[in-house]
Amino acid sequence: MGDGEKCEFIVTKAPLKDLTGKTIGIVTAAIDVTERKRMEKEIQQSEAKFRNAIENLQEGFALFDRDDRLVIWNRMYEEIFAFNRGVVRYGVRFEDLVKENMKIDRVVESVGRNEEFLRERMEQHQNPLGPFELRLTNGTCILVSEAKTPDGGTYTTLTDITKLKQTEKQAREREAELANIRRLNVLGEMAAAIAHELNQPLTVISSYAQGVAAKLRSGLASPDDLLEPVENLIDQANRAGEIIGGIRSLIDKQETRKSAVDLNAAIEEALTLVTPEYQELGIGVTLDLDDGLPWVLADEIQAQQLLLNLARNAMEAMSEGPCASSRLTVQSSQADGDTVEVAVMDTGPGFPFKDREGVFEPFFTTKAQGLGLGLSICRSITEAFGGRIWIESAPGTGALVRFSLPIADVKQLEDA
């Protein structure tokens, strides 16, 4: 006891009796209750601080004892659920609070399924597994967190996450808008690229059409002579239609078609289309394809388009400058992990170091008549299927472009 501290006593009086029971005096006793009073005051102050603390919480708070009866709560707990006056009171059972909410259809999840919801909610309350969300019919979204106390009770916190949900929704909407804007930007690029993309099948169509016309003018052409070039015309016309269909799918916001593709076959098919031009320019072609290559996740037409763009880029590069031996080499192999890698090499001038970072950007070109879309489209195709494309060559050593595509999970595609 400190200096100057007042002491408190309880004074009691009792009669003093002799052996015969006769009162012979009064016994006075003084009991020092200073410490007890101090402890009671501290407990009261602690309780006041605790209650003040929970009242100032931004979340609703409630504590239920081991018999599941309410013993402590704050104003926010009542306000979040907007209970009617008198419903939330000391000793009320948790189950009765849930039933009160269901009675006035307060919780969206309970509407039309009261009994089932009551069972689920009691199970969540008695065996808490983690936070969960409840939606109220007034549009409020609540995050409910519950946990057991050491003496078998349960405490509950309710957090109003309505604004957070609205923010998340707005963020998703903004992301969707940004994605749409990006898609529109791509479409703008694709509008300029249509001529570039369709030029390949149209060039082949023109070549075959001229050949058919020449045979017809000679007067010596038989139906059998014309059948193969006409079928090739049909194939290339269909190819042009599929290219346009790919552009249309972007406009319709459709997902890129994905299937298991034999990449070696796609490489061979693509190079077949440019073989006449390579032969005319005296450029040799070497294929070094891994026979055991697993199939990749891609779209067959787009995979061919990817190879065609790289092959044409190489052809244009080798035809622009002198070189002792013009040759295109295409290699395929299974890379580490779950990807397949393709290397496209030529003997042209290669990529200047200063241009290495920008060559995949739309409209970047070092050619006088180039649109600068070929490599940009190549990157779009590889990234659409979860792959990537990059440059490894040094200036003056020819161009070496590599790209990778993921190996297809055939069973997963079949199940889908």
Tab-separated table of C-alpha atoms in Angstrom:
chain	number	residue	atom	x	y	z
A	1	MET	CA	0.000	0.000	0.000
A	2	GLY	CA	1.494	3.334	-1.065
A	3	ASP	CA	1.933	6.439	1.056
A	4	GLY	CA	-1.209	8.541	1.282
A	5	GLU	CA	-3.479	5.755	0.002
A	6	LYS	CA	-6.705	5.561	1.917
A	7	CYS	CA	-7.677	2.283	3.495
A	8	GLU	CA	-11.168	0.893	3.433
A	9	PHE	CA	-12.531	-1.285	6.214
A	10	ILE	CA	-15.734	-3.171	6.835
A	11	VAL	CA	-16.700	-2.967	10.479
A	12	THR	CA	-18.732	-5.802	11.957
A	13	LYS	CA	-20.201	-6.114	15.410
A	14	ALA	CA	-21.322	-9.258	17.228
A	15	PRO	CA	-22.544	-9.985	20.789
A	16	LEU	CA	-20.120	-11.621	23.206
A	17	LYS	CA	-21.811	-14.273	25.333
A	18	ASP	CA	-20.710	-16.324	28.326
A	19	LEU	CA	-21.096	-20.060	28.738
A	20	THR	CA	-24.685	-19.674	29.844
A	21	GLY	CA	-25.568	-17.698	26.732
A	22	LYS	CA	-25.832	-14.403	28.489
A	23	THR	CA	-24.598	-11.353	26.526
A	24	ILE	CA	-21.733	-9.828	28.396
A	25	GLY	CA	-20.443	-7.381	25.771
A	26	ILE	CA	-20.019	-6.454	22.102
A	27	VAL	CA	-17.167	-7.640	19.846
A	28	THR	CA	-16.143	-5.201	17.151
A	29	ALA	CA	-14.047	-6.339	14.135
A	30	ALA	CA	-12.599	-4.228	11.289
A	31	ILE	CA	-11.770	-6.047	8.018
A	32	ASP	CA	-9.393	-4.311	5.575
A	33	VAL	CA	-11.050	-4.520	2.119
A	34	THR	CA	-8.775	-2.017	0.423
A	35	GLU	CA	-7.118	-4.610	-1.852
A	36	ARG	CA	-10.407	-6.258	-2.766
A	37	LYS	CA	-11.930	-2.883	-3.655
A	38	ARG	CA	-8.887	-2.000	-5.741
A	39	MET	CA	-9.095	-5.280	-7.634
A	40	GLU	CA	-12.820	-4.855	-8.235
A	41	LYS	CA	-12.204	-1.377	-9.579
A	42	GLU	CA	-9.471	-2.635	-11.905
A	43	ILE	CA	-11.758	-5.397	-13.160
A	44	GLN	CA	-14.517	-2.873	-13.808
A	45	GLN	CA	-12.090	-0.618	-15.640
A	46	SER	CA	-10.798	-3.545	-17.714
A	47	GLU	CA	-14.339	-4.584	-18.597
A	48	ALA	CA	-15.138	-1.003	-19.568
A	49	LYS	CA	-12.040	-0.820	-21.769
A	50	PHE	CA	-12.887	-4.171	-23.373
A	51	ARG	CA	-16.473	-3.169	-24.086
A	52	ASN	CA	-15.319	0.204	-25.399
A	53	ALA	CA	-12.826	-1.571	-27.637
A	54	ILE	CA	-15.359	-3.939	-29.169
A	55	GLU	CA	-17.869	-1.105	-29.598
A	56	ASN	CA	-15.300	0.835	-31.611
A	57	LEU	CA	-14.573	-2.097	-33.904
A	58	GLN	CA	-15.503	-1.593	-37.574
A	59	GLU	CA	-16.625	-5.213	-37.594
A	60	GLY	CA	-19.507	-6.867	-35.860
A	61	PHE	CA	-18.452	-8.970	-32.864
A	62	ALA	CA	-20.310	-11.535	-30.779
A	63	LEU	CA	-19.243	-14.111	-28.204
A	64	PHE	CA	-21.310	-17.213	-27.447
A	65	ASP	CA	-20.664	-19.429	-24.439
A	66	ARG	CA	-20.259	-23.206	-24.485
A	67	ASP	CA	-24.071	-23.556	-24.437
A	68	ASP	CA	-24.191	-21.356	-27.562
A	69	ARG	CA	-25.844	-18.451	-25.751
A	70	LEU	CA	-24.890	-14.863	-26.462
A	71	VAL	CA	-22.830	-13.217	-23.709
A	72	ILE	CA	-21.037	-10.289	-25.390
A	73	TRP	CA	-21.752	-8.351	-28.606
A	74	ASN	CA	-21.343	-4.892	-30.062
A	75	ARG	CA	-23.653	-2.470	-31.797
A	76	MET	CA	-22.193	-3.250	-35.235
A	77	TYR	CA	-23.236	-6.897	-34.855
A	78	GLU	CA	-26.842	-5.775	-34.529
A	79	GLU	CA	-26.603	-3.181	-37.301
A	80	ILE	CA	-25.113	-5.482	-39.921
A	81	PHE	CA	-28.028	-7.886	-39.720
A	82	ALA	CA	-30.523	-5.106	-38.843
A	83	PHE	CA	-32.148	-7.221	-36.160
A	84	ASN	CA	-35.471	-6.034	-34.773
A	85	ARG	CA	-35.297	-4.369	-31.356
A	86	GLY	CA	-34.902	-6.805	-28.483
A	87	VAL	CA	-33.885	-9.790	-30.596
A	88	VAL	CA	-30.206	-9.485	-29.699
A	89	ARG	CA	-30.064	-9.862	-25.932
A	90	TYR	CA	-27.999	-11.554	-23.278
A	91	GLY	CA	-28.520	-15.321	-23.245
A	92	VAL	CA	-30.277	-15.616	-26.622
A	93	ARG	CA	-29.335	-18.810	-28.467
A	94	PHE	CA	-27.370	-18.548	-31.715
A	95	GLU	CA	-29.898	-20.794	-33.455
A	96	ASP	CA	-32.683	-18.352	-32.577
A	97	LEU	CA	-30.727	-15.474	-34.137
A	98	VAL	CA	-30.350	-17.468	-37.356
A	99	LYS	CA	-34.060	-18.281	-37.363
A	100	GLU	CA	-34.862	-14.600	-36.848
A	101	ASN	CA	-32.866	-13.764	-39.973
A	102	MET	CA	-34.636	-16.477	-41.952
A	103	LYS	CA	-38.036	-15.308	-40.730
A	104	ILE	CA	-37.608	-11.993	-42.513
A	105	ASP	CA	-35.578	-13.378	-45.458
A	106	ARG	CA	-32.537	-11.376	-44.398
A	107	VAL	CA	-29.925	-13.734	-45.872
A	108	VAL	CA	-30.011	-14.467	-49.609
A	109	GLU	CA	-28.609	-17.987	-49.160
A	110	SER	CA	-31.532	-18.950	-46.913
A	111	VAL	CA	-34.375	-17.836	-49.181
A	112	GLY	CA	-36.446	-20.842	-50.208
A	113	ARG	CA	-34.250	-23.327	-48.313
A	114	ASN	CA	-34.602	-22.439	-44.654
A	115	GLU	CA	-34.146	-25.881	-43.114
A	116	GLU	CA	-31.150	-26.726	-45.260
A	117	PHE	CA	-29.560	-23.337	-44.596
A	118	LEU	CA	-30.133	-23.664	-40.842
A	119	ARG	CA	-28.327	-27.033	-40.796
A	120	GLU	CA	-25.438	-25.663	-42.825
A	121	ARG	CA	-25.132	-22.513	-40.723
A	122	MET	CA	-25.178	-24.395	-37.418
A	123	GLU	CA	-22.499	-26.770	-38.693
A	124	GLN	CA	-20.335	-23.824	-39.767
A	125	HIS	CA	-20.832	-22.191	-36.372
A	126	GLN	CA	-20.140	-25.261	-34.262
A	127	ASN	CA	-17.199	-26.504	-36.363
A	128	PRO	CA	-15.558	-23.413	-37.880
A	129	LEU	CA	-13.332	-24.180	-40.871
A	130	GLY	CA	-12.551	-20.700	-42.143
A	131	PRO	CA	-14.078	-17.436	-43.356
A	132	PHE	CA	-17.075	-17.534	-45.681
A	133	GLU	CA	-19.382	-15.011	-47.290
A	134	LEU	CA	-23.078	-14.290	-46.711
A	135	ARG	CA	-25.130	-12.049	-48.965
A	136	LEU	CA	-27.969	-10.067	-47.460
A	137	THR	CA	-31.139	-9.230	-49.347
A	138	ASN	CA	-30.399	-5.515	-48.985
A	139	GLY	CA	-27.307	-5.946	-51.172
A	140	THR	CA	-24.781	-6.143	-48.345
A	141	CYS	CA	-22.036	-8.783	-48.544
A	142	ILE	CA	-20.654	-10.041	-45.217
A	143	LEU	CA	-17.432	-11.945	-44.531
A	144	VAL	CA	-18.057	-14.219	-41.535
A	145	SER	CA	-15.119	-15.462	-39.452
A	146	GLU	CA	-15.678	-17.807	-36.502
A	147	ALA	CA	-13.420	-19.660	-34.078
A	148	LYS	CA	-13.731	-21.675	-30.897
A	149	THR	CA	-12.642	-20.325	-27.494
A	150	PRO	CA	-10.620	-22.439	-25.015
A	151	ASP	CA	-13.703	-23.013	-22.829
A	152	GLY	CA	-15.797	-24.328	-25.744
A	153	GLY	CA	-17.533	-21.111	-26.721
A	154	THR	CA	-17.543	-19.486	-30.152
A	155	TYR	CA	-16.753	-15.954	-31.208
A	156	THR	CA	-17.918	-14.421	-34.451
A	157	THR	CA	-16.694	-11.415	-36.416
A	158	LEU	CA	-18.698	-9.918	-39.266
A	159	THR	CA	-16.972	-7.698	-41.833
A	160	ASP	CA	-18.951	-5.687	-44.359
A	161	ILE	CA	-17.088	-6.300	-47.634
A	162	THR	CA	-19.745	-4.791	-49.908
A	163	LYS	CA	-17.497	-1.935	-51.054
A	164	LEU	CA	-14.617	-4.344	-51.567
A	165	LYS	CA	-16.821	-6.566	-53.722
A	166	GLN	CA	-18.004	-3.551	-55.696
A	167	THR	CA	-14.403	-2.461	-56.180
A	168	GLU	CA	-13.449	-5.943	-57.339
A	169	LYS	CA	-16.390	-5.962	-59.745
A	170	GLN	CA	-15.423	-2.553	-61.095
A	171	ALA	CA	-11.829	-3.727	-61.453
A	172	ARG	CA	-13.016	-6.777	-63.413
A	173	GLU	CA	-15.187	-4.562	-65.586
A	174	ARG	CA	-12.279	-2.178	-66.186
A	175	GLU	CA	-10.035	-5.115	-67.004
A	176	ALA	CA	-12.662	-6.410	-69.445
A	177	GLU	CA	-12.832	-2.966	-71.041
A	178	LEU	CA	-9.050	-2.759	-71.231
A	179	ALA	CA	-8.989	-6.233	-72.756
A	180	ASN	CA	-11.567	-5.087	-75.277
A	181	ILE	CA	-9.527	-1.983	-76.047
A	182	ARG	CA	-6.448	-4.140	-76.512
A	183	ARG	CA	-8.494	-6.425	-78.730
A	184	LEU	CA	-9.644	-3.454	-80.786
A	185	ASN	CA	-6.040	-2.285	-81.086
A	186	VAL	CA	-5.112	-5.737	-82.312
A	187	LEU	CA	-7.978	-5.575	-84.769
A	188	GLY	CA	-6.620	-2.276	-86.003
A	189	GLU	CA	-3.306	-3.970	-86.584
A	190	MET	CA	-5.044	-6.948	-88.152
A	191	ALA	CA	-6.907	-4.671	-90.558
A	192	ALA	CA	-3.526	-3.588	-91.891
A	193	ALA	CA	-2.279	-7.163	-91.699
A	194	ILE	CA	-5.084	-8.704	-93.772
A	195	ALA	CA	-3.251	-7.888	-96.993
A	196	HIS	CA	-0.047	-9.295	-95.520
A	197	GLU	CA	-1.691	-12.498	-94.286
A	198	LEU	CA	-3.881	-13.159	-97.319
A	199	ASN	CA	-1.045	-12.410	-99.711
A	200	GLN	CA	0.415	-15.884	-99.160
A	201	PRO	CA	-2.599	-18.015	-100.171
A	202	LEU	CA	-3.612	-15.477	-102.835
A	203	THR	CA	-0.137	-15.661	-104.391
A	204	VAL	CA	-0.408	-19.448	-104.568
A	205	ILE	CA	-3.967	-19.210	-105.943
A	206	SER	CA	-2.768	-16.804	-108.630
A	207	SER	CA	0.115	-19.110	-109.546
A	208	TYR	CA	-2.116	-22.173	-109.891
A	209	ALA	CA	-4.801	-20.193	-111.761
A	210	GLN	CA	-2.237	-18.954	-114.268
A	211	GLY	CA	-1.022	-22.521	-114.756
A	212	VAL	CA	-4.593	-23.757	-115.368
A	213	ALA	CA	-5.240	-20.905	-117.799
A	214	ALA	CA	-2.040	-21.657	-119.707
A	215	LYS	CA	-2.991	-25.317	-120.070
A	216	LEU	CA	-6.492	-24.409	-121.243
A	217	ARG	CA	-5.113	-21.964	-123.807
A	218	SER	CA	-2.801	-24.626	-125.162
A	219	GLY	CA	-5.813	-26.781	-125.943
A	220	LEU	CA	-3.913	-29.846	-124.788
A	221	ALA	CA	-5.113	-29.993	-121.178
A	222	SER	CA	-7.085	-33.053	-120.100
A	223	PRO	CA	-9.373	-33.159	-116.997
A	224	ASP	CA	-6.740	-35.220	-115.214
A	225	ASP	CA	-4.119	-32.539	-115.910
A	226	LEU	CA	-6.345	-29.870	-114.400
A	227	LEU	CA	-7.600	-31.816	-111.363
A	228	GLU	CA	-4.534	-31.365	-109.109
A	229	PRO	CA	-4.043	-27.606	-109.667
A	230	VAL	CA	-7.781	-27.004	-109.237
A	231	GLU	CA	-7.758	-28.935	-105.945
A	232	ASN	CA	-4.788	-26.816	-104.849
A	233	LEU	CA	-6.793	-23.718	-105.736
A	234	ILE	CA	-9.617	-24.952	-103.510
A	235	ASP	CA	-7.191	-25.691	-100.640
A	236	GLN	CA	-5.694	-22.216	-100.778
A	237	ALA	CA	-9.114	-20.565	-101.034
A	238	ASN	CA	-10.168	-22.509	-97.919
A	239	ARG	CA	-6.956	-21.408	-96.227
A	240	ALA	CA	-7.739	-17.760	-96.981
A	241	GLY	CA	-11.206	-18.282	-95.513
A	242	GLU	CA	-9.739	-19.762	-92.321
A	243	ILE	CA	-7.420	-16.779	-91.936
A	244	ILE	CA	-10.410	-14.444	-92.208
A	245	GLY	CA	-12.288	-16.687	-89.749
A	246	GLY	CA	-9.471	-16.205	-87.235
A	247	ILE	CA	-9.842	-12.433	-87.530
A	248	ARG	CA	-13.612	-12.739	-87.146
A	249	SER	CA	-13.158	-14.769	-83.953
A	250	LEU	CA	-11.285	-11.821	-82.460
A	251	ILE	CA	-14.177	-9.521	-83.321
A	252	ASP	CA	-16.664	-11.951	-81.741
A	253	LYS	CA	-14.461	-12.216	-78.608
A	254	GLN	CA	-14.124	-15.963	-79.109
A	255	GLU	CA	-11.307	-17.871	-77.473
A	256	THR	CA	-8.507	-19.149	-79.672
A	257	ARG	CA	-9.178	-22.681	-80.873
A	258	LYS	CA	-6.848	-25.142	-79.199
A	259	SER	CA	-6.171	-28.711	-80.227
A	260	ALA	CA	-3.369	-31.241	-80.397
A	261	VAL	CA	-1.273	-30.410	-83.463
A	262	ASP	CA	1.443	-32.434	-85.195
A	263	LEU	CA	3.973	-29.599	-85.385
A	264	ASN	CA	6.310	-31.454	-87.760
A	265	ALA	CA	3.452	-31.920	-90.223
A	266	ALA	CA	2.503	-28.242	-89.888
A	267	ILE	CA	6.117	-27.237	-90.629
A	268	GLU	CA	6.273	-29.435	-93.717
A	269	GLU	CA	2.892	-28.194	-94.980
A	270	ALA	CA	3.858	-24.556	-94.482
A	271	LEU	CA	7.195	-24.886	-96.247
A	272	THR	CA	5.530	-26.671	-99.170
A	273	LEU	CA	3.667	-23.428	-99.886
A	274	VAL	CA	6.862	-21.366	-100.214
A	275	THR	CA	9.029	-24.012	-101.917
A	276	PRO	CA	8.425	-22.643	-105.454
A	277	GLU	CA	9.548	-19.156	-104.386
A	278	TYR	CA	12.618	-20.555	-102.598
A	279	GLN	CA	13.545	-22.582	-105.680
A	280	GLU	CA	13.143	-19.548	-107.923
A	281	LEU	CA	15.539	-17.566	-105.690
A	282	GLY	CA	18.009	-20.434	-105.411
A	283	ILE	CA	17.540	-20.800	-101.648
A	284	GLY	CA	18.056	-24.256	-100.187
A	285	VAL	CA	15.847	-25.690	-97.449
A	286	THR	CA	16.990	-28.132	-94.763
A	287	LEU	CA	14.564	-29.814	-92.348
A	288	ASP	CA	15.931	-31.380	-89.181
A	289	LEU	CA	12.774	-32.551	-87.439
A	290	ASP	CA	12.628	-34.802	-84.397
A	291	ASP	CA	10.675	-37.907	-85.423
A	292	GLY	CA	9.542	-38.590	-81.844
A	293	LEU	CA	8.206	-35.097	-81.281
A	294	PRO	CA	5.054	-35.015	-79.109
A	295	TRP	CA	2.077	-33.047	-80.390
A	296	VAL	CA	1.646	-29.478	-79.205
A	297	LEU	CA	-1.266	-27.367	-78.009
A	298	ALA	CA	-2.058	-24.980	-80.866
A	299	ASP	CA	-4.272	-24.348	-83.870
A	300	GLU	CA	-3.069	-26.060	-87.042
A	301	ILE	CA	-3.731	-23.132	-89.379
A	302	GLN	CA	-2.117	-20.634	-87.019
A	303	ALA	CA	0.879	-22.930	-86.495
A	304	GLN	CA	1.346	-23.051	-90.278
A	305	GLN	CA	0.912	-19.273	-90.430
A	306	LEU	CA	3.645	-18.900	-87.814
A	307	LEU	CA	6.086	-20.963	-89.901
A	308	LEU	CA	5.082	-19.211	-93.127
A	309	ASN	CA	5.772	-15.782	-91.624
A	310	LEU	CA	9.199	-16.838	-90.372
A	311	ALA	CA	10.039	-18.537	-93.682
A	312	ARG	CA	9.022	-15.460	-95.694
A	313	ASN	CA	10.988	-13.170	-93.403
A	314	ALA	CA	14.051	-15.358	-93.919
A	315	MET	CA	13.504	-15.445	-97.696
A	316	GLU	CA	13.184	-11.649	-97.900
A	317	ALA	CA	16.291	-11.165	-95.732
A	318	MET	CA	18.417	-13.538	-97.845
A	319	SER	CA	17.213	-12.022	-101.131
A	320	GLU	CA	18.153	-8.475	-100.074
A	321	GLY	CA	21.903	-8.964	-99.628
A	322	PRO	CA	24.614	-11.112	-101.190
A	323	CYS	CA	25.595	-14.300	-99.442
A	324	ALA	CA	27.743	-17.218	-100.546
A	325	SER	CA	25.076	-19.831	-99.824
A	326	SER	CA	21.444	-18.998	-99.131
A	327	ARG	CA	19.814	-21.618	-96.956
A	328	LEU	CA	16.898	-21.941	-94.586
A	329	THR	CA	17.187	-24.525	-91.823
A	330	VAL	CA	14.268	-25.546	-89.597
A	331	GLN	CA	14.838	-27.758	-86.565
A	332	SER	CA	12.332	-29.179	-84.093
A	333	SER	CA	13.038	-30.841	-80.757
A	334	GLN	CA	11.537	-31.437	-77.339
A	335	ALA	CA	12.879	-28.891	-74.882
A	336	ASP	CA	13.305	-29.343	-71.155
A	337	GLY	CA	10.016	-29.625	-69.295
A	338	ASP	CA	6.757	-29.765	-71.205
A	339	THR	CA	7.441	-27.719	-74.333
A	340	VAL	CA	8.480	-28.291	-77.930
A	341	GLU	CA	10.991	-25.903	-79.465
A	342	VAL	CA	11.503	-24.912	-83.101
A	343	ALA	CA	14.548	-23.089	-84.472
A	344	VAL	CA	14.335	-21.210	-87.812
A	345	MET	CA	17.774	-20.210	-89.163
A	346	ASP	CA	18.810	-18.399	-92.315
A	347	THR	CA	22.064	-17.140	-93.832
A	348	GLY	CA	20.939	-13.529	-94.228
A	349	PRO	CA	22.352	-10.421	-92.528
A	350	GLY	CA	20.721	-11.191	-89.136
A	351	PHE	CA	19.167	-8.734	-86.692
A	352	PRO	CA	21.051	-5.603	-85.559
A	353	PHE	CA	21.508	-5.566	-81.779
A	354	LYS	CA	19.711	-2.232	-81.481
A	355	ASP	CA	16.602	-3.728	-83.082
A	356	ARG	CA	16.463	-6.979	-81.109
A	357	GLU	CA	13.954	-5.708	-78.520
A	358	GLY	CA	11.637	-4.027	-80.996
A	359	VAL	CA	11.307	-6.524	-83.829
A	360	PHE	CA	8.212	-8.147	-82.306
A	361	GLU	CA	6.358	-4.837	-81.937
A	362	PRO	CA	3.588	-4.079	-84.474
A	363	PHE	CA	4.661	-2.043	-87.531
A	364	PHE	CA	8.366	-2.332	-86.700
A	365	THR	CA	10.294	-2.926	-89.922
A	366	THR	CA	13.694	-2.286	-91.484
A	367	LYS	CA	12.358	-2.961	-94.985
A	368	ALA	CA	11.381	-0.165	-97.349
A	369	GLN	CA	8.116	-1.859	-98.336
A	370	GLY	CA	7.498	-3.833	-95.141
A	371	LEU	CA	4.396	-3.566	-92.967
A	372	GLY	CA	6.238	-4.702	-89.844
A	373	LEU	CA	3.532	-7.182	-88.861
A	374	GLY	CA	5.053	-10.598	-89.560
A	375	LEU	CA	6.979	-11.070	-86.306
A	376	SER	CA	4.299	-9.285	-84.294
A	377	ILE	CA	1.763	-11.820	-85.514
A	378	CYS	CA	4.221	-14.638	-84.731
A	379	ARG	CA	4.453	-13.438	-81.135
A	380	SER	CA	0.656	-13.139	-80.859
A	381	ILE	CA	0.235	-16.714	-82.101
A	382	THR	CA	2.817	-18.251	-79.757
A	383	GLU	CA	1.595	-16.343	-76.702
A	384	ALA	CA	-2.033	-17.248	-77.449
A	385	PHE	CA	-1.132	-20.905	-76.856
A	386	GLY	CA	1.118	-20.339	-73.846
A	387	GLY	CA	4.400	-20.340	-75.778
A	388	ARG	CA	7.026	-17.716	-76.487
A	389	ILE	CA	9.325	-16.531	-79.295
A	390	TRP	CA	12.787	-15.004	-79.131
A	391	ILE	CA	15.923	-14.156	-81.149
A	392	GLU	CA	19.342	-15.677	-80.493
A	393	SER	CA	21.431	-14.737	-83.499
A	394	ALA	CA	24.187	-12.134	-83.600
A	395	PRO	CA	24.538	-9.528	-86.392
A	396	GLY	CA	26.249	-10.820	-89.512
A	397	THR	CA	25.699	-14.484	-88.661
A	398	GLY	CA	22.231	-14.916	-90.115
A	399	ALA	CA	18.960	-14.828	-88.214
A	400	LEU	CA	18.119	-17.468	-85.619
A	401	VAL	CA	14.561	-17.268	-84.318
A	402	ARG	CA	13.305	-19.777	-81.790
A	403	PHE	CA	9.789	-20.371	-80.545
A	404	SER	CA	8.269	-22.841	-78.132
A	405	LEU	CA	4.782	-24.283	-77.705
A	406	PRO	CA	3.433	-26.396	-74.832
A	407	ILE	CA	3.010	-30.136	-75.271
A	408	ALA	CA	-0.665	-31.050	-75.614
A	409	ASP	CA	-2.379	-33.099	-72.940
A	410	VAL	CA	-4.351	-35.252	-75.384
A	411	LYS	CA	-6.483	-36.903	-72.678
A	412	GLN	CA	-7.422	-33.529	-71.221
A	413	LEU	CA	-8.418	-32.237	-74.666
A	414	GLU	CA	-10.532	-35.368	-75.278
A	415	ASP	CA	-12.299	-34.942	-71.938
A	416	ALA	CA	-12.962	-31.281	-72.691
